[in-house]
Short mmCIF file of C-alpha atoms in Angstrom, two decimals:
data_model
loop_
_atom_site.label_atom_id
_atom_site.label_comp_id
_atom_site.label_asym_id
_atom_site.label_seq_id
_atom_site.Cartn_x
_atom_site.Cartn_y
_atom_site.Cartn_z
CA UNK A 1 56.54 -63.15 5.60
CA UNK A 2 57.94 -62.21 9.17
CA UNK A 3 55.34 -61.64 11.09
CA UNK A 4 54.65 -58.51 12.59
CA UNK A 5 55.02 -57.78 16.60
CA UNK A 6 53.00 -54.97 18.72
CA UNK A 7 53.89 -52.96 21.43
CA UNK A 8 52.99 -49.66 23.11
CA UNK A 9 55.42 -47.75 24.78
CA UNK A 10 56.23 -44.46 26.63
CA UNK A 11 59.54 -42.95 26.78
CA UNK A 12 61.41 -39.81 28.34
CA UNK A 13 63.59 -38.93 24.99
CA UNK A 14 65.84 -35.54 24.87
CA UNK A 15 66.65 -33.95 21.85
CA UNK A 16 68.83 -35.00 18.44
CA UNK A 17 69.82 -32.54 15.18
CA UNK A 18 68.89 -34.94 12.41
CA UNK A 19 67.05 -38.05 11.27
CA UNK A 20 70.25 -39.66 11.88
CA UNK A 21 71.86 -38.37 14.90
CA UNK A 22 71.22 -39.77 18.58
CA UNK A 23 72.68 -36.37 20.01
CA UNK A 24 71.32 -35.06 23.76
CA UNK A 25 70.47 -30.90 22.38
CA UNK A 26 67.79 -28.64 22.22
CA UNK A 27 65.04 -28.90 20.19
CA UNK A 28 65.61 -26.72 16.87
CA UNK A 29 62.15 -25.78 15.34
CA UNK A 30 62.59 -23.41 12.65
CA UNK A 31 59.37 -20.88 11.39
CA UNK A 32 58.69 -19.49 7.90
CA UNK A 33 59.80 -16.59 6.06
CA UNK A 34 56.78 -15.07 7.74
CA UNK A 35 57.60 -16.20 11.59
CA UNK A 36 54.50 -18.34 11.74
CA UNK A 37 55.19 -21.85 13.18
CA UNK A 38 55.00 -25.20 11.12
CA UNK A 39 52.41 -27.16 10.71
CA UNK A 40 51.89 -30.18 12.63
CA UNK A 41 53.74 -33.16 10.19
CA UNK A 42 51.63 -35.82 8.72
CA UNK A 43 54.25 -38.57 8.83
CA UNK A 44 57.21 -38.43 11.94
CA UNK A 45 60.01 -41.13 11.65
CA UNK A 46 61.69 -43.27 14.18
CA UNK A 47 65.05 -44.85 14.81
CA UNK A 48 66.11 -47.43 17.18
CA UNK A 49 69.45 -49.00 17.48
CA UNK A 50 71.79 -50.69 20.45
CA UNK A 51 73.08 -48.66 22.87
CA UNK A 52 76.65 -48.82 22.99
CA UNK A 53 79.10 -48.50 26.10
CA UNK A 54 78.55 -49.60 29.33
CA UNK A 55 74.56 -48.81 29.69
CA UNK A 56 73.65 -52.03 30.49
CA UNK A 57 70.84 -54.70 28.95
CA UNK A 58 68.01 -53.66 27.62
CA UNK A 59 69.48 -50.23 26.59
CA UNK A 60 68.83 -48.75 23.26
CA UNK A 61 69.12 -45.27 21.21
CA UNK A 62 65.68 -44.00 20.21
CA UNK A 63 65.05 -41.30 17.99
CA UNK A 64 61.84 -39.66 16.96
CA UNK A 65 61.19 -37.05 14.81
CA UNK A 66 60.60 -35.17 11.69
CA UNK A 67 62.23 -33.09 8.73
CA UNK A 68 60.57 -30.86 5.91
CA UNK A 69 61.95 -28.25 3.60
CA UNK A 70 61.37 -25.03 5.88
CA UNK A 71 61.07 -27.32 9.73
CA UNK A 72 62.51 -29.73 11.95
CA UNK A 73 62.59 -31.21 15.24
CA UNK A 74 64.23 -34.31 16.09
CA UNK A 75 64.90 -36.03 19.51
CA UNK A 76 66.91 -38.82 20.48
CA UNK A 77 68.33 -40.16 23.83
CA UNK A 78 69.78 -43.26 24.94
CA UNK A 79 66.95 -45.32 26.83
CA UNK A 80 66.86 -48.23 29.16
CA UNK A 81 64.00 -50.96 27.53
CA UNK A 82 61.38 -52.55 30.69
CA UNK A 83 58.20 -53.86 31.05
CA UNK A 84 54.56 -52.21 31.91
CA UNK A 85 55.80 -49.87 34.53
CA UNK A 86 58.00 -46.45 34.04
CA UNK A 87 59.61 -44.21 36.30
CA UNK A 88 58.90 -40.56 34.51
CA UNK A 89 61.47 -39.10 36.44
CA UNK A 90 64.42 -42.24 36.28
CA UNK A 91 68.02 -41.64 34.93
CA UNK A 92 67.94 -42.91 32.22
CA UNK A 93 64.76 -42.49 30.62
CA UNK A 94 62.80 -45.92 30.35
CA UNK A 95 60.68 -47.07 27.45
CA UNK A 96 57.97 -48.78 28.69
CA UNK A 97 57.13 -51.90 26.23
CA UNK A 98 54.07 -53.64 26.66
CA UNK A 99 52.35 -56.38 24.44
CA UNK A 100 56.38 -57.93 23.82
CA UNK A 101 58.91 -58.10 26.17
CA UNK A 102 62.44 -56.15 26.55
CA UNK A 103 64.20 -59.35 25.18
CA UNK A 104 62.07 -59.94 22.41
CA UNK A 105 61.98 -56.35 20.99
CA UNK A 106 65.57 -56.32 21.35
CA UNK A 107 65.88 -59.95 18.86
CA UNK A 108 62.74 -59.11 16.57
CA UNK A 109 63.79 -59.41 13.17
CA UNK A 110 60.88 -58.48 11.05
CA UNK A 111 58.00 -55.83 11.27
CA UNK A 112 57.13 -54.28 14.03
CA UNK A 113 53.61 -51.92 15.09
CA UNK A 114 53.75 -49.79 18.54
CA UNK A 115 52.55 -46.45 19.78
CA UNK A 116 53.99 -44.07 21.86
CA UNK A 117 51.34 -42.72 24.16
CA UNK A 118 52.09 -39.28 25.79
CA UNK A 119 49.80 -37.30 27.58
CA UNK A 120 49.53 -34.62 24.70
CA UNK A 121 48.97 -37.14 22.01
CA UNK A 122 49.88 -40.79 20.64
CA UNK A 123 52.34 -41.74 18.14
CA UNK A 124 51.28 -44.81 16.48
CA UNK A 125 54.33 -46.04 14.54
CA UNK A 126 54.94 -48.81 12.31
CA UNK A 127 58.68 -49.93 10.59
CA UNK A 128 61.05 -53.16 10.84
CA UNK A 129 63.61 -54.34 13.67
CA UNK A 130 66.19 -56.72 13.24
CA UNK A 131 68.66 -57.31 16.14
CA UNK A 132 67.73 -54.26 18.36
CA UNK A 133 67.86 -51.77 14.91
CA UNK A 134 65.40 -50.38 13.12
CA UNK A 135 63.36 -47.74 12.11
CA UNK A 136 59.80 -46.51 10.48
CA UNK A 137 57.41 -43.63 10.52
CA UNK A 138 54.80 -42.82 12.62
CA UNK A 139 51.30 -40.75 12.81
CA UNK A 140 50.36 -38.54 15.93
CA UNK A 141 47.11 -38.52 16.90
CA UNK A 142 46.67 -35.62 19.72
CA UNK A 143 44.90 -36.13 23.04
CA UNK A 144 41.44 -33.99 22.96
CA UNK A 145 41.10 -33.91 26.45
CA UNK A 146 44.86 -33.27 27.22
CA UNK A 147 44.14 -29.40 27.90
CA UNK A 148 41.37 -29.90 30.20
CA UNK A 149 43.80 -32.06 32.09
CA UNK A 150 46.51 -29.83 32.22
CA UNK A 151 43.61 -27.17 33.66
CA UNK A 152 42.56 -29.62 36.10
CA UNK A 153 46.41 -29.32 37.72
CA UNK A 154 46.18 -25.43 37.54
CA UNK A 155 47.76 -24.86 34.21
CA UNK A 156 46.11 -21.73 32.39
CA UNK A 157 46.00 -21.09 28.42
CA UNK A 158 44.73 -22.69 25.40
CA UNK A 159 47.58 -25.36 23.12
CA UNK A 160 47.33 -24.13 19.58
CA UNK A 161 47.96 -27.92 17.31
CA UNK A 162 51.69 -27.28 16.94
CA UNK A 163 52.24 -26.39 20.65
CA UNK A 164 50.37 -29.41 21.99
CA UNK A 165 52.33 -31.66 19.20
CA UNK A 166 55.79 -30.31 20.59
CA UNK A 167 54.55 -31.25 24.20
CA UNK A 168 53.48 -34.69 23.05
CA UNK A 169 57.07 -34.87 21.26
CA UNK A 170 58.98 -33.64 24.06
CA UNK A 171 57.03 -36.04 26.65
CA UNK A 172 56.05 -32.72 28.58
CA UNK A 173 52.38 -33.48 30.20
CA UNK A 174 51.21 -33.92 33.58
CA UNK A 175 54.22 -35.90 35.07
CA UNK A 176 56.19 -33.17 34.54
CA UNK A 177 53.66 -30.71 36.18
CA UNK A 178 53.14 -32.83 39.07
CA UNK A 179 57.19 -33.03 39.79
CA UNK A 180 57.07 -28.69 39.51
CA UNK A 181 54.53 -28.90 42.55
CA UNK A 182 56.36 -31.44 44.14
CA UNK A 183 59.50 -29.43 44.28
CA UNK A 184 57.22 -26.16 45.34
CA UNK A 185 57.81 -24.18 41.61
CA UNK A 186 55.05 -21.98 41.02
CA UNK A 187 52.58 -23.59 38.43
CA UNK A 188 53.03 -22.69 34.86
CA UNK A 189 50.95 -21.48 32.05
CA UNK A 190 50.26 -23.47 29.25
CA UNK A 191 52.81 -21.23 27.10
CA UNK A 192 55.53 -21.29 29.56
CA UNK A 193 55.02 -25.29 29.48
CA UNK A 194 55.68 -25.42 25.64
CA UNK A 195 58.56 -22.69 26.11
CA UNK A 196 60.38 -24.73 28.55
CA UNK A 197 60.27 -27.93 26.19
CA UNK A 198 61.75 -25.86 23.27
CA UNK A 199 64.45 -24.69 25.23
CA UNK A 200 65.08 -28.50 26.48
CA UNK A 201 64.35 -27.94 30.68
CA UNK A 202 62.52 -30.89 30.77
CA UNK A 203 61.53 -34.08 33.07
CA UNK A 204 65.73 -35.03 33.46
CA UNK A 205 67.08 -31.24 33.97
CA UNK A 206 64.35 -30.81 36.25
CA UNK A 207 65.07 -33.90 38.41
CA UNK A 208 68.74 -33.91 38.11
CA UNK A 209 68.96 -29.96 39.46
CA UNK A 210 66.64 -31.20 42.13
CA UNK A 211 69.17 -33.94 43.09
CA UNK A 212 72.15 -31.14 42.67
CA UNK A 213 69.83 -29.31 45.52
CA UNK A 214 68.52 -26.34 43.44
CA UNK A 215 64.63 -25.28 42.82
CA UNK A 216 64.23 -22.14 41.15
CA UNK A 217 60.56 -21.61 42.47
CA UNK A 218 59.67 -20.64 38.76
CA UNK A 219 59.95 -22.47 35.60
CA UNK A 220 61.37 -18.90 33.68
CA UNK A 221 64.33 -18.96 36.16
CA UNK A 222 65.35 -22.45 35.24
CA UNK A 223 64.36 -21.97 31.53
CA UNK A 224 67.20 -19.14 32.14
CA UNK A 225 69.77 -21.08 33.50
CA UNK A 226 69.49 -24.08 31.03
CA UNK A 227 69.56 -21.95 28.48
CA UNK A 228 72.58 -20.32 29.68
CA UNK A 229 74.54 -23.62 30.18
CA UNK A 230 74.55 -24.32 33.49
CA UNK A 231 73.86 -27.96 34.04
CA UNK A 232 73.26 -30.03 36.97
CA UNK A 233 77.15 -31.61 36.27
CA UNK A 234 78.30 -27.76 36.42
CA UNK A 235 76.63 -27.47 39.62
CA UNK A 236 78.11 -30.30 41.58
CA UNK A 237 81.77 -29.17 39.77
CA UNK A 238 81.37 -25.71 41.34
CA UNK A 239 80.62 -27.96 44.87
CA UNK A 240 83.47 -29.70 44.83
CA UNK A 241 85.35 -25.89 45.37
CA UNK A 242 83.03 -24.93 47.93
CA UNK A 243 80.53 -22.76 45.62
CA UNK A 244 76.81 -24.17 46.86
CA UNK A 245 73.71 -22.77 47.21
CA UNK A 246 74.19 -20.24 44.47
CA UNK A 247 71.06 -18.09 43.35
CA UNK A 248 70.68 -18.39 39.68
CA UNK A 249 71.97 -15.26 38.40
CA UNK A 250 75.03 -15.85 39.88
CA UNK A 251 75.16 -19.62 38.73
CA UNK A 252 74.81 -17.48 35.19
CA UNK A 253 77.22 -15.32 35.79
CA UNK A 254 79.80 -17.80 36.38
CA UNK A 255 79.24 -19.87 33.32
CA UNK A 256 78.50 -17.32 31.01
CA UNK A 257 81.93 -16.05 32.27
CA UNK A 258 84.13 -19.09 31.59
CA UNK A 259 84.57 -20.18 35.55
CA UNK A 260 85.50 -23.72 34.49
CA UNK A 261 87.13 -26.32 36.70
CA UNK A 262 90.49 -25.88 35.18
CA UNK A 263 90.31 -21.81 36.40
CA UNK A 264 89.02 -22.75 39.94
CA UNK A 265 91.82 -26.05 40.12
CA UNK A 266 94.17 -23.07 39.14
CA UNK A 267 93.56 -20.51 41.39
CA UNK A 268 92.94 -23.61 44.28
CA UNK A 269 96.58 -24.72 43.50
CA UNK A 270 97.62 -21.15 43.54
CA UNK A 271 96.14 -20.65 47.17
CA UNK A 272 93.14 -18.95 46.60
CA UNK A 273 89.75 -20.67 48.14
CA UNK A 274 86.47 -19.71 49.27
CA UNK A 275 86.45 -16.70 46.63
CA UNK A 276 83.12 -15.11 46.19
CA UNK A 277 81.31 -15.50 42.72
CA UNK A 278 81.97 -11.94 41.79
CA UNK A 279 85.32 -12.47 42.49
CA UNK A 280 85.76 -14.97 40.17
CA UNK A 281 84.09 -13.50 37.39
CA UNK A 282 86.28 -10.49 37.72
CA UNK A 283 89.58 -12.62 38.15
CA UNK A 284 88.20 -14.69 34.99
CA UNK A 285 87.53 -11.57 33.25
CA UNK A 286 90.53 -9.70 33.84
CA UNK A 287 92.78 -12.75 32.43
CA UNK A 288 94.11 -13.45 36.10
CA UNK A 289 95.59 -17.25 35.82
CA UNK A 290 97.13 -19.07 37.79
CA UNK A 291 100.53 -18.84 36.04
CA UNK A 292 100.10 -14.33 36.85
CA UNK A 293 99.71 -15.59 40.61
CA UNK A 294 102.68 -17.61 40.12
CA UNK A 295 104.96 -14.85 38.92
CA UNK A 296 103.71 -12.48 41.66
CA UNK A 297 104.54 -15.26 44.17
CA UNK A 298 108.07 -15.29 42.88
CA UNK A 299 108.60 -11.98 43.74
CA UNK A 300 107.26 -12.39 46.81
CA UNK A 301 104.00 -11.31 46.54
CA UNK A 302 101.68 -13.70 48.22
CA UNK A 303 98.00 -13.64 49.18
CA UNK A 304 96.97 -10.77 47.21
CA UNK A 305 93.67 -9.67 47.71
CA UNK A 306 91.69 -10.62 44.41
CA UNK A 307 90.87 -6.42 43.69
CA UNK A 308 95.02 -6.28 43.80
CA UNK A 309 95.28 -9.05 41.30
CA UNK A 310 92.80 -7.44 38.97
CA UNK A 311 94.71 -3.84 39.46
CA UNK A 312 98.08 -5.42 38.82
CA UNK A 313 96.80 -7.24 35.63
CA UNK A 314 95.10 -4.51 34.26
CA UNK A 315 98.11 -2.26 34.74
CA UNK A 316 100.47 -4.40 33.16
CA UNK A 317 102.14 -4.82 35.93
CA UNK A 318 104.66 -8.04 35.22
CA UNK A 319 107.44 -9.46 37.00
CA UNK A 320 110.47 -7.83 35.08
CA UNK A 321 108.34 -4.57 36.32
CA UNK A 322 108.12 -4.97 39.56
CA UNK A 323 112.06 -6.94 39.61
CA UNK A 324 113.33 -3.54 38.84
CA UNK A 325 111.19 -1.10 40.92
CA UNK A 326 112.10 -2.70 44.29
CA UNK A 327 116.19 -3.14 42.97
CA UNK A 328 117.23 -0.40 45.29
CA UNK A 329 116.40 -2.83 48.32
CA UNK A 330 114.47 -1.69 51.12
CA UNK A 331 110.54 -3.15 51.50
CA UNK A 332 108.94 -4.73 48.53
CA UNK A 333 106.20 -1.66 46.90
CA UNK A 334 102.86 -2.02 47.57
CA UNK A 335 100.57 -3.06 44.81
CA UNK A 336 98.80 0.55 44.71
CA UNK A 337 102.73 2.03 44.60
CA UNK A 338 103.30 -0.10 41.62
CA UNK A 339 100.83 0.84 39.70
CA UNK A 340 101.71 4.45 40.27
CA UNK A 341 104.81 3.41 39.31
CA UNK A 342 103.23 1.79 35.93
CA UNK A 343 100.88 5.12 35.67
CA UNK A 344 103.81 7.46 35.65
CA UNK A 345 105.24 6.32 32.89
CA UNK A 346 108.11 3.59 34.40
CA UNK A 347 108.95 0.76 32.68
#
């Protein structure tokens, strides 16, 4: 009978969609026909297997989670194996072994018994390995004194079970707090804690937007703007054409507008820089592409003001348009005189 090996570890894991899946998403926790959140689950299950691609040794894909008729929650991200020690805030997230080395987890080939210790609670799991795969089930066991700790660091509000259980799940505790008062956020309540790990801002987002050279000074404004898409990779794309130091509702407005790097490459090729985000949105909005800019150009309208752009656009203003209101020579119409051109009926 192999024999079995123990461990404990701690581990920084982002979200997955199923038992299965070792996707980086939100966490999806669905409530009963009458709105009330699930219960706490008696029985979670795990999944570990090699990471592929170039993450280097040591690197596996660790799920955890659970699935009933009515909830789920399931959270997976690729994770760098290491010994007693663990960065909270590292890219990527470590799982910290101890009891069994790196190596020897990663060749086990029998059972296996570790627990996950969190500062919300402790998952004490149990299953099988065999060459760096495997998988089981676990039990959580919540922390009693984890709210008096979070209190202890300013954090107000009761956890009801299921709120402290996501936290434990989500590996939000008082790492995470201590890195919002290191980068000056105002402290959180207890609810806005457990609202930020539903909506996936946790310990990575919050370290990697730090590193892109944003703090939102409260934990609702970058609940807001992860929720809205805007990444710490969007960020640094948006630097590369000279948009830095954004406030957040403009950061917003630009993503939830489409302002890609294909749009800004466009408009950079086309001659326009240094727009300003309003600008863009509007340009974005109004379907001006680089290919409008190009026809303009061609009839030798250059460095339009981005208002005239939107005006010509909107008018339906084209090139065969303007081609035949300046055929009887003379200097090129204005853009305002060819869309009162357009207005009065020409064609």
């Amino acid at each position: 009978m192999p024999k079995a090996v123990s461990l404990a570890a701690a581990a920084l894991i982002a979200l997955s969609v199923g038992p299965a899946a070792f996707a980086d998403t939100d966490i999806d926790v669905s409530h009963d026909s009458n709105g009330q959140p699930p219960s706490v689950p008696s029985v979670l299950q795990w999944k570990m297997k090699p990471a592929g691609g170039d993450e280097g040794p040591g690197a596996v894909e660790f799920g955890l989670g659970y699935q009933s008729p009515h909830h789920s929650m399931w959270m997976s991200h690729t994770v760098t194996l290491v010994g007693d020690r663990t960065d909270p805030a590292s890219a990527p997230p470590q799982l910290q072994v101890g009891g069994i080395t790196p190596e020897q987890l990663a060749h086990a080939n029998g059972s296996v018994a570790f627990t996950l210790h969190r500062d919300a609670g402790d998952f004490r799991c149990d299953g099988s390995v065999r060459s760096g795969a495997g998988a089981g089930t676990c039990v959580y066991a919540p922390n009693a004194e984890f709210i008096a700790g979070l209190k202890t660091r300013g954090v107000s509000g009761g956890l009801a079970a299921y709120p402290q259980f996501e936290l434990a799940l989500s590996d939000m505790g008082f790492d995470y707090v201590d890195e919002l008062k290191r980068e000056h956020y105002a402290t959180p309540n207890a609810a806005l804690l457990v609202k930020a790990a539903e909506h996936g801002a946790g310990m990575r987002q919050l370290t990697a937007m730090n590193a892109a050279g944003y703090r939102f000074g409260d934990l609702d404004s970058f609940i807001t703007v992860r929720d809205h898409g805007v990444s710490a990779r969007y960020i640094g794309e948006l630097a590369t054409y000279g948009l830095r130091s954004l406030p957040a509702d403009e950061l917003v407005a630009l993503r939830d507008h489409g302002v890609g790097t294909s749009f800004l490459e466009g408009l950079k090729t086309s001659g326009y820089t240094n727009l300003k985000p309003q600008d863009l949105t509007e340009l974005r909005d109004h379907g001006v592409s680089a290919s409008f800019i190009a026809e303009l150009k061609s009839q030798g309208y250059e460095h339009l003001a981005a208002q005239d752009l939107v005006k010509l656009r909107d008018h339906g203003v084209s090139t065969g348009f303007i081609r035949k209101a300046n055929a009887s020579g003379g200097a090129p119409l204005s853009p305002d005189e060819l869309i009162r051109l357009r207005e009065g009926g020409e064609r």
